Coordinates of C-alpha atoms in Angstrom, one line a residue:
Chain E
D5 CA -20.6 -14.0 -6.0
V6 CA -20.3 -10.6 -4.4
K7 CA -23.6 -8.7 -4.6
V8 CA -23.8 -4.8 -4.4
T9 CA -27.3 -3.8 -4.6
Q10 CA -28.5 -0.2 -5.1
S11 CA -32.2 0.4 -4.2
S12 CA -33.2 2.5 -7.0
R13 CA -32.3 2.0 -10.7
Y14 CA -34.1 5.1 -12.0
L15 CA -35.4 8.1 -10.1
V16 CA -37.1 11.5 -11.1
K17 CA -37.1 14.1 -8.4
R18 CA -37.9 17.7 -8.2
T19 CA -35.5 20.5 -7.6
G20 CA -35.2 21.2 -3.8
E21 CA -36.2 17.5 -2.8
K22 CA -34.2 15.5 -0.4
V23 CA -32.9 12.3 -2.1
F24 CA -31.7 9.2 -0.6
L25 CA -29.8 6.6 -2.6
E26 CA -29.3 3.2 -0.7
C27 CA -26.6 0.8 -1.4
V28 CA -26.2 -2.7 0.3
Q29 CA -23.4 -5.2 -0.1
D30 CA -23.3 -8.8 1.2
M31 CA -19.7 -9.6 1.4
D32 CA -18.7 -8.0 4.7
H33 CA -16.5 -5.5 2.9
E34 CA -14.8 -2.8 4.9
N35 CA -14.8 -0.2 2.3
M36 CA -17.4 1.4 0.4
F37 CA -17.7 4.1 -2.2
W38 CA -20.0 6.6 -3.9
Y39 CA -19.0 7.7 -7.5
R40 CA -21.0 9.6 -10.1
Q41 CA -20.5 9.2 -13.8
D42 CA -21.1 12.0 -16.3
P43 CA -20.4 12.0 -20.0
G44 CA -16.9 13.3 -20.8
L45 CA -15.9 13.4 -17.1
G46 CA -15.7 9.8 -16.3
L47 CA -16.2 8.5 -12.9
R48 CA -15.7 10.9 -10.0
L49 CA -15.5 10.0 -6.2
I50 CA -18.0 11.8 -4.0
Y51 CA -17.6 10.0 -0.7
F52 CA -16.0 6.9 0.8
S53 CA -16.0 5.0 4.0
Y54 CA -13.6 2.4 5.5
D55 CA -15.6 1.5 8.5
V56 CA -19.0 1.8 10.2
K57 CA -19.6 5.5 11.1
M58 CA -16.6 6.5 9.3
K59 CA -16.8 8.8 6.2
E60 CA -14.2 10.7 4.1
K61 CA -14.8 13.3 1.3
G62 CA -13.9 12.5 -2.2
D63 CA -13.2 14.9 -5.1
I64 CA -16.6 16.3 -5.4
P65 CA -18.5 16.2 -2.0
E66 CA -20.3 19.4 -2.3
G67 CA -24.1 19.2 -2.0
Y68 CA -23.8 15.4 -0.9
S69 CA -23.7 13.7 2.6
V70 CA -23.4 10.0 3.4
S71 CA -24.3 7.7 6.2
R72 CA -22.9 4.3 7.3
E73 CA -24.7 3.1 10.4
K74 CA -24.2 -0.7 9.5
K75 CA -21.2 -2.3 7.8
E76 CA -23.2 -3.5 4.9
R77 CA -25.1 -0.3 4.0
F78 CA -23.6 3.1 2.6
S79 CA -26.3 5.7 1.9
L80 CA -25.8 8.9 -0.2
I81 CA -28.0 11.8 0.5
L82 CA -28.7 14.9 -1.5
E83 CA -30.0 17.3 0.9
S84 CA -31.6 19.6 -1.7
A85 CA -31.5 18.2 -5.1
S86 CA -30.4 20.5 -8.0
T87 CA -30.5 20.0 -11.8
N88 CA -26.6 19.7 -11.9
Q89 CA -26.9 16.6 -9.8
T90 CA -28.7 14.8 -12.6
S91 CA -26.2 11.9 -13.3
M92 CA -25.6 8.1 -13.0
Y93 CA -24.6 7.1 -9.4
L94 CA -22.4 4.2 -8.7
C95 CA -21.9 2.4 -5.5
A96 CA -18.9 0.1 -4.8
S97 CA -17.3 -2.0 -2.2
S98 CA -14.1 -3.8 -1.5
W99 CA -11.7 -5.2 1.1
Q100 CA -8.7 -2.8 1.9
G101 CA -6.7 -2.7 -1.3
N102 CA -8.4 -5.5 -3.2
T103 CA -10.9 -5.9 -6.1
I104 CA -13.7 -3.4 -6.1
Y105 CA -17.3 -4.4 -7.0
F106 CA -19.9 -2.1 -8.4
G107 CA -23.6 -2.0 -8.1
E108 CA -25.8 -1.6 -11.2
G109 CA -26.0 2.1 -11.0
S110 CA -28.8 4.6 -10.2
W111 CA -29.9 7.0 -13.0
L112 CA -31.2 10.2 -11.3
T113 CA -32.9 12.9 -13.2
V114 CA -33.6 16.1 -11.1
V115 CA -36.1 18.5 -12.9
Chain A
G24 CA -2.7 13.7 -7.9
I25 CA -2.0 10.6 -10.0
Q26 CA -3.0 11.0 -13.8
V27 CA -4.5 8.0 -15.7
E28 CA -4.7 8.3 -19.4
Q29 CA -6.3 5.7 -21.7
S30 CA -6.0 5.2 -25.4
P31 CA -7.6 5.2 -28.0
P32 CA -10.7 7.0 -26.7
D33 CA -12.8 5.2 -29.3
L34 CA -12.3 2.0 -31.2
I35 CA -14.4 0.3 -33.7
L36 CA -13.9 -3.3 -34.8
Q37 CA -15.2 -6.0 -36.9
E38 CA -16.4 -9.1 -35.0
G39 CA -13.5 -11.5 -34.8
A40 CA -10.7 -8.9 -34.7
N41 CA -8.1 -8.3 -32.0
S42 CA -7.4 -5.2 -30.2
T43 CA -5.1 -3.6 -27.6
L44 CA -6.0 -1.0 -25.0
R45 CA -3.6 1.0 -23.2
C46 CA -3.5 2.8 -19.8
N47 CA -0.8 4.9 -18.6
F48 CA -0.4 6.3 -15.1
S49 CA 1.9 8.9 -13.9
D50 CA 3.1 7.5 -10.5
S51 CA 4.0 3.9 -9.1
V52 CA 1.0 2.0 -8.0
N53 CA 0.3 -1.2 -5.9
N54 CA -3.0 -1.7 -7.5
L55 CA -4.5 -1.6 -10.9
Q56 CA -7.8 -2.7 -12.0
W57 CA -9.5 -2.9 -15.5
F58 CA -13.4 -2.8 -15.9
H59 CA -15.9 -3.3 -18.5
Q60 CA -19.0 -1.1 -18.6
N61 CA -21.9 -2.6 -20.5
P62 CA -24.4 -0.5 -22.5
W63 CA -26.8 -0.7 -19.5
G64 CA -24.2 0.9 -17.1
Q65 CA -22.9 -2.1 -15.2
L66 CA -19.3 -2.0 -14.3
I67 CA -17.9 -5.4 -14.3
N68 CA -14.3 -6.0 -12.8
L69 CA -12.1 -7.8 -15.3
F70 CA -8.8 -8.0 -13.9
Y71 CA -6.9 -7.0 -10.5
I72 CA -3.3 -6.6 -12.0
P73 CA -0.7 -4.4 -10.1
S74 CA 2.0 -6.4 -12.2
G75 CA 2.6 -9.1 -14.5
T76 CA 0.1 -10.8 -16.9
K77 CA -3.1 -12.6 -16.4
Q78 CA -5.6 -14.1 -18.9
N79 CA -9.2 -15.0 -18.6
G80 CA -10.6 -16.5 -21.6
R81 CA -10.4 -14.2 -24.6
L82 CA -9.1 -11.5 -22.5
S83 CA -5.8 -10.8 -21.1
A84 CA -3.9 -8.0 -19.3
T85 CA -0.3 -7.0 -18.7
T86 CA 1.0 -4.4 -16.3
V87 CA 4.6 -3.3 -16.4
A88 CA 4.8 -1.4 -13.1
T89 CA 8.2 0.0 -13.6
E90 CA 7.2 1.7 -16.9
R91 CA 3.8 2.8 -15.6
Y92 CA 1.5 1.2 -18.2
S93 CA -0.9 -1.6 -18.5
L94 CA -2.3 -3.3 -21.7
L95 CA -5.7 -5.0 -22.1
Y96 CA -5.9 -7.4 -25.1
I97 CA -9.1 -8.6 -26.5
S98 CA -8.8 -11.4 -28.9
S99 CA -11.6 -12.6 -31.4
S100 CA -13.8 -9.9 -30.5
Q101 CA -17.6 -10.3 -30.2
T102 CA -20.5 -7.9 -30.2
T103 CA -21.0 -8.5 -26.5
D104 CA -17.6 -7.0 -25.9
S105 CA -19.0 -3.7 -26.8
G106 CA -18.9 -0.9 -24.1
V107 CA -16.5 1.2 -22.3
Y108 CA -13.3 -0.2 -20.7
F109 CA -11.7 1.6 -17.8
C110 CA -8.6 1.2 -16.0
A111 CA -8.2 2.6 -12.4
V112 CA -5.4 3.0 -9.9
P113 CA -5.3 4.3 -6.3
A114 CA -4.4 8.0 -6.0
K115 CA -1.9 7.0 -3.2
G116 CA -1.3 3.7 -1.3
N117 CA -4.7 2.1 -0.4
T118 CA -6.8 5.2 -1.1
P119 CA -9.8 5.0 -3.5
L120 CA -9.4 4.3 -7.3
V121 CA -9.0 7.1 -9.8
F122 CA -10.4 6.1 -13.0
G123 CA -9.1 6.9 -16.5
K124 CA -11.6 8.4 -19.0
G125 CA -12.2 5.1 -20.8
T126 CA -12.0 3.4 -24.1
R127 CA -15.3 3.1 -26.0
L128 CA -15.3 0.0 -28.0
S129 CA -18.0 -0.9 -30.6
V130 CA -17.8 -4.5 -32.2
I131 CA -19.7 -4.7 -35.5
A132 CA -21.1 -8.0 -36.7

């Protein structure tokens, strides 16, 4: 079975902190994605990557950056966390144009 | 960009009842996926169904690409079917998926 693992399930961070959310997949997928999910707004795409060291902005990239140094790992970085970034963050991976698999999600609270 | 609309937004069923969830999309697509999000937040892929019909146990899905809609059927519903059901399509070609707002299903014993 495909496994997408997110490093932290629940986090509480202070405003202004730098936050790293890590995601690892074990199926040699080319594509990796970061979404955030908020009540009433559904899932929104933050960043995605189709290859190592490659990244593309999604619909809401402001306040975020990403890193993909290895094929299996895609990290989401909040340079200076703010309260409006309190959300659930979902990592996903897929082969090009195929079934997408999600991690369990990371619930981030910024206080 | 492409629009994805799901209906109904909320649905309450008695255990054992059947239901149909609908997903409309505004442009032609080569990829459509259905997901179930359980109460703990985990999103599970149910179907990859750009066209035609597929079945998996009590669940089945049909996509009519030419008319730009897809249906998810749940038969003999169980309490474990509760959660939110999403459909998703690529914005264009093989670009990342755009998700509908979901249908929240509650199955009551």
